[in-house]
Amino acid sequence: MNAPARPKIAVRHIGPPRLTKGLEGAARLDWDAHRALHPVPRPLTSEQLIALCEAGRLHGRGGAAFPFARKVGATAGSAVRRRKRTVVVVNGTEGEPGSAKDKVLLRRAPHLILDGAALAATALGSVEIIVAVTDEEAARSVERAMAERGLGARARTVRLPEHFVTGESGALVRGINGGRPVPPGRKGRASTRGVDGLPTLLSNAETYAQLAVLAGLGPRAYAKAGTAEEPGTVLLTVTGSARFPAVIETSAGAPLGHILDLCGARAGEGVLVGGYHGAWLSGEAAARTRLSRAGLAASGGVLGAGIVMPVGRNTCPLGECARVARYLAAESAGQCGPCRLGLPDVAGAFADLAAGRDAAAACDTVRRAARMVVGRGACAHPDGSARFALSALDVFAADVARHAAEGGCGRPVRGVLPADTGAELSLEVDWSRCDGHGLCADVLRGTVRMDEYDYPVIPPEPIPARLEADARRAVAMCPGLALRLVPRTGHEKGAQRGR
């Protein structure tokens, strides 16, 4: 039985569209439709490409915002030093649950992405263009575009599993090379040694689309949108409690409050910017914030992957954050101490805080555990997760105090922040058999916790797939035979997916 098709997300623009030109409807732009809207980029040398990107102040749009010219220069320099050919990789995995902008481009404007990738590949003399995706519809769209352009063996797609850390550069290279797509323990640069050991230019789908637009317009016309320091447009995904979720293209520096109004949302108690590795802004800060890297940084936020998630007043914000903290712990690669131990501790303490279980102590535990993981992981996942948790405690300080004083805020958790781990099994306990030995809490640290009476607190959420083996071990080790794993119901699956 086929899975139901995902609804098409609305695509809107403020001001003249660039990346979203022709996407007002739901149709995919084929080769002829694309060429009617976008000129053929003029071939460039690597030096000319670097100069273009420097003049256009082009930065990566996948989260890190690294200057694209420096990436091109590093890849070209490595190729010369090592006397190797290069590879161009488009990161279209978009592991953030709240993001859809890259999927929109891959599904509906694949030729714009390939224009940018082909421009870079020509400049670098690359042997291959690789588009890495997790989404089946995106893969079909890009493969069709490659066929329409007659790229043949010069380009291919690679399907990878959909996980939060799949898009990390080291994990992506590993996956393309046929390995498990998890961040390597030793940090390296794709520009030095990437796919098949070759110097690799790696950036996300929107970055290559922006490159194509920059090449078509030229730096001067490109700078007619945006700010002096950050020319061009930004592509945003607005979800959360927004009544009209959408992918929106707007000039860099646009007011965040205007974007929220357009999507039928209010800043409310808080707005998450930059995604689950981003930061929370208070409603007051969000209302005066400009959507640029500098504007968001001035308010304590980050642009990241262009994700905007307001949280309305009819849901418990701490409960929403607890769900996300649990998701982030489950989605780690689980191969370093901060991910195996620290993030589960953050998730467990946040769950206690949201439930009003010794909330003051739980808040202290969240802060301590989050600070302990920063700078110690095999990748940036612990750092980003810690930023999410710590900023939540600051922005929702009034809720923290209320949960500590009253055991909660009286509002339900509506699941407006997507946090589905894809898990299928839940833990259940037969309390007539449980003697509180605590072995389950030892085996499933951060997932199962002991209460003040030394009995286990079993999470209502399903066990993440990564922890299923540990969960089965906990079931097998239980002296009272009180634990069991059961399939989660359809209702539970719907609650996990959220709205």
Tab-separated table of C-alpha atoms in Angstrom:
chain	number	residue	atom	x	y	z
A	1	MET	CA	0.000	0.000	0.000
A	2	ASN	CA	1.440	3.355	-1.044
A	3	ALA	CA	1.980	6.073	1.552
A	4	PRO	CA	-0.299	9.092	1.223
A	5	ALA	CA	1.169	11.962	-0.771
A	6	ARG	CA	2.446	14.879	1.272
A	7	PRO	CA	0.467	18.073	0.801
A	8	LYS	CA	2.131	20.743	-1.321
A	9	ILE	CA	3.342	23.593	0.848
A	10	ALA	CA	2.389	27.074	-0.323
A	11	VAL	CA	5.132	29.116	-1.992
A	12	ARG	CA	4.928	32.889	-1.607
A	13	HIS	CA	7.192	35.848	-2.220
A	14	ILE	CA	7.522	39.422	-1.004
A	15	GLY	CA	8.864	41.617	-3.762
A	16	PRO	CA	9.968	40.313	-7.182
A	17	PRO	CA	10.645	36.549	-7.044
A	18	ARG	CA	14.020	35.151	-7.955
A	19	LEU	CA	14.420	31.597	-6.695
A	20	THR	CA	10.644	31.143	-6.649
A	21	LYS	CA	9.967	32.701	-10.056
A	22	GLY	CA	7.314	30.618	-11.809
A	23	LEU	CA	6.468	28.614	-8.685
A	24	GLU	CA	3.194	30.370	-7.862
A	25	GLY	CA	1.347	27.248	-8.982
A	26	ALA	CA	2.150	23.700	-7.933
A	27	ALA	CA	3.721	22.595	-11.212
A	28	ARG	CA	7.334	21.575	-11.667
A	29	LEU	CA	9.328	23.721	-14.101
A	30	ASP	CA	10.617	21.533	-16.927
A	31	TRP	CA	13.572	22.476	-19.108
A	32	ASP	CA	11.640	24.746	-21.496
A	33	ALA	CA	9.673	26.496	-18.722
A	34	HIS	CA	12.863	27.039	-16.734
A	35	ARG	CA	14.777	28.489	-19.672
A	36	ALA	CA	11.936	30.883	-20.411
A	37	LEU	CA	12.474	32.360	-16.920
A	38	HIS	CA	16.218	32.048	-16.317
A	39	PRO	CA	19.135	32.771	-18.695
A	40	VAL	CA	21.862	30.247	-19.448
A	41	PRO	CA	24.767	31.056	-17.075
A	42	ARG	CA	27.934	32.102	-18.933
A	43	PRO	CA	30.804	29.629	-18.320
A	44	LEU	CA	33.420	30.926	-15.893
A	45	THR	CA	36.932	29.991	-14.830
A	46	SER	CA	37.524	29.197	-11.179
A	47	GLU	CA	39.064	32.669	-10.680
A	48	GLN	CA	36.042	34.324	-12.300
A	49	LEU	CA	33.657	32.240	-10.200
A	50	ILE	CA	35.465	33.225	-6.995
A	51	ALA	CA	35.356	36.893	-8.013
A	52	LEU	CA	31.619	36.656	-8.784
A	53	CYS	CA	30.830	35.089	-5.408
A	54	GLU	CA	32.953	37.646	-3.576
A	55	ALA	CA	31.257	40.536	-5.389
A	56	GLY	CA	27.834	39.067	-4.626
A	57	ARG	CA	28.789	38.275	-1.001
A	58	LEU	CA	27.311	34.803	-1.479
A	59	HIS	CA	27.180	32.696	1.695
A	60	GLY	CA	26.028	29.123	2.190
A	61	ARG	CA	22.314	28.741	2.943
A	62	GLY	CA	22.425	25.440	4.764
A	63	GLY	CA	23.036	26.739	8.262
A	64	ALA	CA	26.744	27.528	8.692
A	65	ALA	CA	26.660	30.532	6.278
A	66	PHE	CA	30.252	29.913	5.158
A	67	PRO	CA	31.428	32.288	2.368
A	68	PHE	CA	30.950	30.367	-0.868
A	69	ALA	CA	33.949	32.001	-2.576
A	70	ARG	CA	36.248	30.578	0.094
A	71	LYS	CA	34.806	27.097	-0.456
A	72	VAL	CA	35.438	27.371	-4.192
A	73	GLY	CA	38.951	28.678	-3.598
A	74	ALA	CA	39.767	25.927	-1.098
A	75	THR	CA	38.524	23.210	-3.463
A	76	ALA	CA	40.382	24.640	-6.459
A	77	GLY	CA	43.582	25.074	-4.428
A	78	SER	CA	43.430	21.522	-3.103
A	79	ALA	CA	42.915	20.168	-6.609
A	80	VAL	CA	46.029	21.989	-7.841
A	81	ARG	CA	48.178	20.928	-4.887
A	82	ARG	CA	47.106	17.285	-5.048
A	83	ARG	CA	46.842	17.149	-8.846
A	84	LYS	CA	43.349	15.710	-8.569
A	85	ARG	CA	40.036	16.320	-10.286
A	86	THR	CA	37.114	17.670	-8.274
A	87	VAL	CA	33.524	16.709	-7.464
A	88	VAL	CA	30.553	19.024	-6.944
A	89	VAL	CA	28.014	17.882	-4.345
A	90	VAL	CA	24.565	19.383	-3.805
A	91	ASN	CA	23.335	18.710	-0.274
A	92	GLY	CA	19.586	18.283	-0.697
A	93	THR	CA	19.006	16.100	2.358
A	94	GLU	CA	17.332	18.842	4.457
A	95	GLY	CA	17.175	16.795	7.669
A	96	GLU	CA	15.462	19.567	9.642
A	97	PRO	CA	11.840	18.468	10.261
A	98	GLY	CA	10.611	22.067	10.061
A	99	SER	CA	12.277	22.877	6.749
A	100	ALA	CA	10.811	22.544	3.257
A	101	LYS	CA	12.598	25.209	1.191
A	102	ASP	CA	15.177	22.904	-0.383
A	103	LYS	CA	12.546	20.254	-1.112
A	104	VAL	CA	10.462	22.886	-2.900
A	105	LEU	CA	13.438	23.813	-5.087
A	106	LEU	CA	14.419	20.195	-5.740
A	107	ARG	CA	10.871	19.127	-6.592
A	108	ARG	CA	9.746	22.173	-8.552
A	109	ALA	CA	12.819	24.130	-9.709
A	110	PRO	CA	15.536	21.471	-10.119
A	111	HIS	CA	17.082	23.157	-13.157
A	112	LEU	CA	17.915	26.289	-11.158
A	113	ILE	CA	19.939	24.160	-8.723
A	114	LEU	CA	21.610	22.295	-11.580
A	115	ASP	CA	22.452	25.611	-13.300
A	116	GLY	CA	24.480	26.619	-10.243
A	117	ALA	CA	26.040	23.198	-9.801
A	118	ALA	CA	26.989	22.996	-13.505
A	119	LEU	CA	28.493	26.490	-13.358
A	120	ALA	CA	30.695	25.429	-10.436
A	121	ALA	CA	31.562	22.083	-12.038
A	122	THR	CA	32.650	23.774	-15.276
A	123	ALA	CA	34.794	26.300	-13.416
A	124	LEU	CA	36.477	23.573	-11.361
A	125	GLY	CA	36.749	20.991	-14.144
A	126	SER	CA	34.807	18.522	-12.030
A	127	VAL	CA	34.384	14.894	-12.986
A	128	GLU	CA	30.880	14.638	-11.588
A	129	ILE	CA	27.904	16.440	-10.056
A	130	ILE	CA	26.194	14.540	-7.237
A	131	VAL	CA	22.847	15.569	-5.755
A	132	ALA	CA	22.291	13.885	-2.382
A	133	VAL	CA	18.651	13.636	-1.285
A	134	THR	CA	16.459	11.769	1.175
A	135	ASP	CA	13.126	12.580	-0.462
A	136	GLU	CA	11.835	10.250	-3.201
A	137	GLU	CA	9.892	12.940	-5.065
A	138	ALA	CA	12.939	15.218	-5.027
A	139	ALA	CA	15.105	12.413	-6.388
A	140	ARG	CA	12.693	11.764	-9.269
A	141	SER	CA	12.495	15.467	-10.105
A	142	VAL	CA	16.279	15.917	-10.185
A	143	GLU	CA	16.863	12.727	-12.179
A	144	ARG	CA	14.297	13.875	-14.730
A	145	ALA	CA	16.052	17.252	-14.933
A	146	MET	CA	19.405	15.574	-15.484
A	147	ALA	CA	17.873	13.592	-18.353
A	148	GLU	CA	16.269	16.730	-19.813
A	149	ARG	CA	19.690	18.399	-19.838
A	150	GLY	CA	21.455	15.354	-21.294
A	151	LEU	CA	23.973	15.182	-18.460
A	152	GLY	CA	24.335	11.391	-18.717
A	153	ALA	CA	27.172	9.967	-16.623
A	154	ARG	CA	28.342	13.434	-15.588
A	155	ALA	CA	25.653	13.722	-12.906
A	156	ARG	CA	23.744	11.432	-10.565
A	157	THR	CA	21.568	11.434	-7.473
A	158	VAL	CA	22.276	9.525	-4.263
A	159	ARG	CA	19.443	8.557	-1.914
A	160	LEU	CA	20.339	8.572	1.771
A	161	PRO	CA	18.288	7.739	4.891
A	162	GLU	CA	16.312	10.619	6.365
A	163	HIS	CA	17.917	11.536	9.674
A	164	PHE	CA	18.763	14.842	11.292
A	165	VAL	CA	22.540	14.360	11.078
A	166	THR	CA	22.592	12.914	7.544
A	167	GLY	CA	23.202	16.365	6.079
A	168	GLU	CA	26.323	17.065	8.159
A	169	SER	CA	29.140	17.390	5.613
A	170	GLY	CA	31.237	14.493	6.905
A	171	ALA	CA	28.181	12.258	7.223
A	172	LEU	CA	27.079	13.202	3.716
A	173	VAL	CA	30.446	12.327	2.201
A	174	ARG	CA	30.463	9.029	4.075
A	175	GLY	CA	27.002	8.200	2.773
A	176	ILE	CA	27.877	9.052	-0.835
A	177	ASN	CA	30.980	6.878	-0.519
A	178	GLY	CA	28.792	3.937	0.507
A	179	GLY	CA	29.299	4.085	4.256
A	180	ARG	CA	26.914	4.795	7.106
A	181	PRO	CA	25.970	8.496	6.900
A	182	VAL	CA	27.104	9.607	10.348
A	183	PRO	CA	29.649	12.304	11.225
A	184	PRO	CA	33.224	10.994	11.327
A	185	GLY	CA	35.040	11.087	14.640
A	186	ARG	CA	37.874	13.086	13.127
A	187	LYS	CA	36.949	16.407	11.566
A	188	GLY	CA	38.081	17.045	8.011
A	189	ARG	CA	37.242	19.253	5.055
A	190	ALA	CA	35.434	18.020	1.976
A	191	SER	CA	37.372	20.606	-0.041
A	192	THR	CA	40.548	18.674	0.771
A	193	ARG	CA	39.342	15.079	0.740
A	194	GLY	CA	35.693	14.374	0.038
A	195	VAL	CA	33.862	12.027	-2.330
A	196	ASP	CA	36.165	9.181	-3.409
A	197	GLY	CA	38.989	11.062	-1.713
A	198	LEU	CA	38.780	13.923	-4.241
A	199	PRO	CA	38.549	17.644	-3.465
A	200	THR	CA	34.809	18.268	-3.183
A	201	LEU	CA	32.767	21.456	-3.379
A	202	LEU	CA	29.822	20.787	-1.070
A	203	SER	CA	26.955	23.146	-0.345
A	204	ASN	CA	23.198	22.955	0.027
A	205	ALA	CA	20.550	23.151	-2.700
A	206	GLU	CA	19.543	26.774	-2.134
A	207	THR	CA	23.168	27.940	-2.307
A	208	TYR	CA	23.563	26.571	-5.832
A	209	ALA	CA	20.225	28.107	-6.835
A	210	GLN	CA	21.401	31.464	-5.441
A	211	LEU	CA	24.632	31.070	-7.414
A	212	ALA	CA	22.638	30.607	-10.622
A	213	VAL	CA	20.571	33.729	-9.875
A	214	LEU	CA	23.719	35.738	-9.053
A	215	ALA	CA	25.365	34.650	-12.305
A	216	GLY	CA	22.248	35.509	-14.307
A	217	LEU	CA	21.708	38.962	-12.757
A	218	GLY	CA	25.286	39.994	-12.050
A	219	PRO	CA	26.432	41.393	-8.687
A	220	ARG	CA	24.959	44.875	-9.175
A	221	ALA	CA	21.427	43.729	-10.044
A	222	TYR	CA	21.647	40.944	-7.444
A	223	ALA	CA	22.315	43.582	-4.769
A	224	LYS	CA	19.099	45.479	-5.546
A	225	ALA	CA	17.453	43.159	-3.033
A	226	GLY	CA	18.702	42.692	0.512
A	227	THR	CA	21.123	44.796	2.533
A	228	ALA	CA	24.545	46.197	1.695
A	229	GLU	CA	26.283	43.494	3.723
A	230	GLU	CA	23.848	40.708	2.791
A	231	PRO	CA	22.598	41.249	-0.749
A	232	GLY	CA	19.948	39.077	-2.350
A	233	THR	CA	16.923	37.253	-1.024
A	234	VAL	CA	16.444	34.670	1.694
A	235	LEU	CA	14.272	31.589	1.446
A	236	LEU	CA	12.319	30.782	4.609
A	237	THR	CA	10.127	27.944	5.817
A	238	VAL	CA	7.464	29.231	8.202
A	239	THR	CA	5.627	26.488	10.115
A	240	GLY	CA	4.993	25.913	13.834
A	241	SER	CA	1.698	27.459	14.902
A	242	ALA	CA	1.311	29.462	11.667
A	243	ARG	CA	-2.196	29.090	10.219
A	244	PHE	CA	-0.821	29.409	6.688
A	245	PRO	CA	2.559	27.636	6.633
A	246	ALA	CA	4.622	28.510	3.596
A	247	VAL	CA	7.992	28.715	1.926
A	248	ILE	CA	8.588	32.432	1.494
A	249	GLU	CA	11.193	34.314	-0.528
A	250	THR	CA	11.914	37.818	0.714
A	251	SER	CA	14.724	40.361	0.656
A	252	ALA	CA	17.358	39.933	3.331
A	253	GLY	CA	16.610	42.391	6.116
A	254	ALA	CA	12.800	42.104	5.937
A	255	PRO	CA	10.921	42.436	9.264
A	256	LEU	CA	10.236	39.096	10.920
A	257	GLY	CA	6.939	40.420	12.265
A	258	HIS	CA	5.680	41.036	8.730
A	259	ILE	CA	6.523	37.471	7.710
A	260	LEU	CA	4.609	36.121	10.698
A	261	ASP	CA	1.567	38.264	9.877
A	262	LEU	CA	1.626	37.030	6.296
A	263	CYS	CA	1.473	33.419	7.525
A	264	GLY	CA	-1.295	34.040	10.039
A	265	ALA	CA	0.956	33.768	13.082
A	266	ARG	CA	1.776	35.858	16.106
A	267	ALA	CA	5.118	36.122	17.822
A	268	GLY	CA	3.259	35.029	20.955
A	269	GLU	CA	5.464	33.709	23.709
A	270	GLY	CA	8.348	32.762	21.457
A	271	VAL	CA	9.606	32.145	17.923
A	272	LEU	CA	12.230	29.554	17.055
A	273	VAL	CA	14.573	30.831	14.335
A	274	GLY	CA	17.199	28.769	12.541
A	275	GLY	CA	15.605	25.403	13.281
A	276	TYR	CA	16.429	22.883	15.994
A	277	HIS	CA	20.052	24.018	16.015
A	278	GLY	CA	18.855	27.606	16.190
A	279	ALA	CA	17.618	29.699	19.079
A	280	TRP	CA	14.404	30.977	20.603
A	281	LEU	CA	13.442	34.641	20.492
A	282	SER	CA	10.893	36.184	22.816
A	283	GLY	CA	7.769	37.609	21.201
A	284	GLU	CA	8.989	41.138	21.843
A	285	ALA	CA	12.418	40.451	20.315
A	286	ALA	CA	10.898	38.700	17.288
A	287	ALA	CA	8.614	41.662	16.562
A	288	ARG	CA	11.600	44.011	16.135
A	289	THR	CA	13.991	41.582	14.408
A	290	ARG	CA	15.164	41.837	10.804
A	291	LEU	CA	15.618	38.644	8.783
A	292	SER	CA	19.323	38.709	8.053
A	293	ARG	CA	22.302	37.067	9.669
A	294	ALA	CA	23.256	40.351	11.331
A	295	GLY	CA	19.692	41.231	12.308
A	296	LEU	CA	19.032	37.879	13.935
A	297	ALA	CA	22.406	37.830	15.672
A	298	ALA	CA	21.592	41.218	17.227
A	299	SER	CA	18.467	39.652	18.765
A	300	GLY	CA	20.275	36.519	19.946
A	301	GLY	CA	19.095	34.299	17.083
A	302	VAL	CA	20.581	32.704	13.979
A	303	LEU	CA	19.316	32.491	10.407
A	304	GLY	CA	20.558	28.923	10.070
A	305	ALA	CA	18.598	27.028	7.449
A	306	GLY	CA	15.924	29.740	7.243
A	307	ILE	CA	13.371	28.098	9.550
A	308	VAL	CA	10.817	30.193	11.450
A	309	MET	CA	8.581	28.416	13.981
A	310	PRO	CA	6.267	30.504	16.156
A	311	VAL	CA	4.638	28.841	19.149
A	312	GLY	CA	1.114	30.012	19.896
A	313	ARG	CA	-0.390	30.609	23.314
A	314	ASN	CA	-2.619	27.518	23.226
A	315	THR	CA	0.199	25.000	23.668
A	316	CYS	CA	2.706	24.417	26.460
A	317	PRO	CA	6.056	25.727	25.154
A	318	LEU	CA	8.080	23.640	27.608
A	319	GLY	CA	6.201	20.523	26.520
A	320	GLU	CA	6.961	21.367	22.890
A	321	CYS	CA	10.642	21.860	23.725
A	322	ALA	CA	10.738	18.580	25.664
A	323	ARG	CA	9.473	16.731	22.574
A	324	VAL	CA	12.157	18.353	20.427
A	325	ALA	CA	14.903	17.684	22.995
A	326	ARG	CA	13.924	14.019	22.967
A	327	TYR	CA	13.919	14.007	19.166
A	328	LEU	CA	17.390	15.571	19.014
A	329	ALA	CA	18.760	12.987	21.441
A	330	ALA	CA	17.209	10.191	19.387
A	331	GLU	CA	18.490	11.582	16.075
A	332	SER	CA	22.133	11.771	17.119
A	333	ALA	CA	24.644	9.329	15.705
A	334	GLY	CA	25.202	8.061	19.238
A	335	GLN	CA	28.934	7.667	18.722
A	336	CYS	CA	30.412	10.220	21.157
A	337	GLY	CA	29.890	10.955	24.845
A	338	PRO	CA	27.923	14.201	24.414
A	339	CYS	CA	25.404	12.438	22.157
A	340	ARG	CA	25.236	9.111	23.991
A	341	LEU	CA	25.051	10.577	27.498
A	342	GLY	CA	24.677	14.353	27.471
A	343	LEU	CA	21.750	14.803	25.076
A	344	PRO	CA	19.657	12.049	26.729
A	345	ASP	CA	20.262	13.793	30.063
A	346	VAL	CA	19.055	17.083	28.569
A	347	ALA	CA	15.992	15.347	27.123
A	348	GLY	CA	15.138	13.540	30.347
A	349	ALA	CA	15.490	16.648	32.469
A	350	PHE	CA	13.418	18.691	30.023
A	351	ALA	CA	10.686	16.051	30.206
A	352	ASP	CA	10.717	16.340	34.002
A	353	LEU	CA	10.558	20.130	33.755
A	354	ALA	CA	7.600	20.033	31.349
A	355	ALA	CA	5.769	17.536	33.573
A	356	GLY	CA	6.415	19.589	36.710
A	357	ARG	CA	8.481	16.850	38.372
A	358	ASP	CA	10.863	18.737	40.684
A	359	ALA	CA	10.997	21.409	37.999
A	360	ALA	CA	13.618	23.615	39.682
A	361	ALA	CA	16.117	20.738	39.901
A	362	ALA	CA	15.241	19.637	36.360
A	363	CYS	CA	15.958	23.151	35.061
A	364	ASP	CA	19.368	23.107	36.742
A	365	THR	CA	20.078	19.693	35.197
A	366	VAL	CA	19.175	20.944	31.714
A	367	ARG	CA	21.551	23.880	32.072
A	368	ARG	CA	24.386	21.778	33.464
A	369	ALA	CA	24.057	18.949	30.928
A	370	ALA	CA	23.674	21.338	27.985
A	371	ARG	CA	26.788	23.283	28.918
A	372	MET	CA	28.761	20.090	29.390
A	373	VAL	CA	28.232	18.920	25.796
A	374	VAL	CA	29.285	22.148	24.059
A	375	GLY	CA	32.489	21.809	22.041
A	376	ARG	CA	32.979	18.136	22.883
A	377	GLY	CA	31.082	16.300	20.160
A	378	ALA	CA	32.202	14.616	16.963
A	379	CYS	CA	30.101	17.201	15.081
A	380	ALA	CA	28.052	20.316	15.819
A	381	HIS	CA	24.902	18.397	16.788
A	382	PRO	CA	25.481	18.620	20.582
A	383	ASP	CA	26.300	22.340	20.337
A	384	GLY	CA	23.176	23.133	18.319
A	385	SER	CA	20.975	21.035	20.593
A	386	ALA	CA	22.391	22.786	23.648
A	387	ARG	CA	21.709	26.206	22.100
A	388	PHE	CA	18.092	25.175	21.502
A	389	ALA	CA	17.622	24.005	25.103
A	390	LEU	CA	19.379	26.895	26.842
A	391	SER	CA	17.637	29.582	24.787
A	392	ALA	CA	14.285	27.924	25.576
A	393	LEU	CA	14.933	28.190	29.308
A	394	ASP	CA	15.713	31.899	28.929
A	395	VAL	CA	12.819	32.829	26.649
A	396	PHE	CA	10.259	30.758	28.551
A	397	ALA	CA	11.527	31.721	31.997
A	398	ALA	CA	8.013	32.645	33.165
A	399	ASP	CA	6.761	29.190	32.172
A	400	VAL	CA	9.694	27.560	33.946
A	401	ALA	CA	8.768	29.436	37.130
A	402	ARG	CA	5.113	28.454	36.783
A	403	HIS	CA	5.944	24.792	36.212
A	404	ALA	CA	8.206	24.883	39.269
A	405	ALA	CA	5.546	26.548	41.457
A	406	GLU	CA	2.387	24.841	40.179
A	407	GLY	CA	3.599	21.631	38.538
A	408	GLY	CA	2.604	22.840	35.075
A	409	CYS	CA	0.866	25.590	33.132
A	410	GLY	CA	-2.459	23.863	32.448
A	411	ARG	CA	-2.022	23.933	28.659
A	412	PRO	CA	-1.845	20.772	26.536
A	413	VAL	CA	1.054	19.931	24.263
A	414	ARG	CA	-0.375	20.153	20.748
A	415	GLY	CA	2.702	19.070	18.823
A	416	VAL	CA	3.121	22.220	16.742
A	417	LEU	CA	6.859	21.483	16.460
A	418	PRO	CA	7.459	18.351	14.357
A	419	ALA	CA	9.403	15.717	16.293
A	420	ASP	CA	8.670	12.309	14.801
A	421	THR	CA	11.580	9.887	15.146
A	422	GLY	CA	9.878	7.230	13.013
A	423	ALA	CA	9.955	4.843	15.971
A	424	GLU	CA	7.410	2.023	16.078
A	425	LEU	CA	7.689	0.559	19.603
A	426	SER	CA	6.786	1.884	23.043
A	427	LEU	CA	7.731	0.683	26.506
A	428	GLU	CA	5.030	-0.485	28.894
A	429	VAL	CA	5.369	-1.555	32.520
A	430	ASP	CA	3.262	-3.941	34.561
A	431	TRP	CA	3.230	-2.128	37.896
A	432	SER	CA	2.086	-5.254	39.740
A	433	ARG	CA	5.456	-6.803	38.870
A	434	CYS	CA	7.769	-3.776	39.127
A	435	ASP	CA	9.937	-3.737	42.255
A	436	GLY	CA	11.936	-0.607	41.352
A	437	HIS	CA	15.272	-2.321	40.733
A	438	GLY	CA	16.276	0.496	38.349
A	439	LEU	CA	18.085	-1.660	35.781
A	440	CYS	CA	15.920	-0.216	33.011
A	441	ALA	CA	17.030	3.311	33.959
A	442	ASP	CA	20.680	2.191	33.918
A	443	VAL	CA	20.354	0.648	30.456
A	444	LEU	CA	18.178	3.444	28.997
A	445	ARG	CA	19.859	6.426	30.621
A	446	GLY	CA	18.045	9.655	29.818
A	447	THR	CA	15.018	7.769	28.475
A	448	VAL	CA	13.833	5.958	31.608
A	449	ARG	CA	14.251	7.869	34.859
A	450	MET	CA	13.628	6.994	38.519
A	451	ASP	CA	11.133	9.033	40.531
A	452	GLU	CA	11.389	10.103	44.173
A	453	TYR	CA	10.047	6.687	45.267
A	454	ASP	CA	12.703	4.856	43.229
A	455	TYR	CA	10.268	3.616	40.603
A	456	PRO	CA	10.882	4.080	36.875
A	457	VAL	CA	9.260	6.909	34.932
A	458	ILE	CA	8.423	5.402	31.545
A	459	PRO	CA	8.223	7.938	28.675
A	460	PRO	CA	4.909	8.063	26.802
A	461	GLU	CA	6.763	8.612	23.516
A	462	PRO	CA	7.929	5.626	21.457
A	463	ILE	CA	11.475	4.380	21.800
A	464	PRO	CA	13.752	5.848	19.091
A	465	ALA	CA	14.914	3.277	16.548
A	466	ARG	CA	18.532	3.822	17.597
A	467	LEU	CA	17.665	2.719	21.157
A	468	GLU	CA	15.517	-0.302	20.317
A	469	ALA	CA	18.369	-2.734	20.966
A	470	ASP	CA	18.966	-1.173	24.404
A	471	ALA	CA	15.224	-1.265	25.097
A	472	ARG	CA	15.089	-4.984	24.284
A	473	ARG	CA	18.059	-5.525	26.595
A	474	ALA	CA	16.250	-3.637	29.382
A	475	VAL	CA	13.174	-5.827	28.868
A	476	ALA	CA	15.298	-8.972	28.992
A	477	MET	CA	17.168	-7.850	32.123
A	478	CYS	CA	14.126	-6.773	34.158
A	479	PRO	CA	14.157	-9.048	37.270
A	480	GLY	CA	10.396	-8.780	37.757
A	481	LEU	CA	9.556	-9.314	34.068
A	482	ALA	CA	7.612	-6.052	34.326
A	483	LEU	CA	8.718	-4.426	31.063
A	484	ARG	CA	7.538	-5.095	27.538
A	485	LEU	CA	7.754	-3.455	24.104
A	486	VAL	CA	4.479	-2.872	22.256
A	487	PRO	CA	3.727	-1.369	18.804
A	488	ARG	CA	2.541	2.211	18.997
A	489	THR	CA	-0.967	3.001	17.811
A	490	GLY	CA	-2.079	5.115	14.882
A	491	HIS	CA	-3.185	7.813	17.323
A	492	GLU	CA	0.307	7.930	18.810
A	493	LYS	CA	1.852	8.220	15.345
A	494	GLY	CA	-0.384	11.164	14.554
A	495	ALA	CA	0.553	12.868	17.820
A	496	GLN	CA	4.253	12.383	17.057
A	497	ARG	CA	3.937	13.979	13.641
A	498	GLY	CA	2.148	16.985	15.125
A	499	ARG	CA	0.104	19.239	12.913
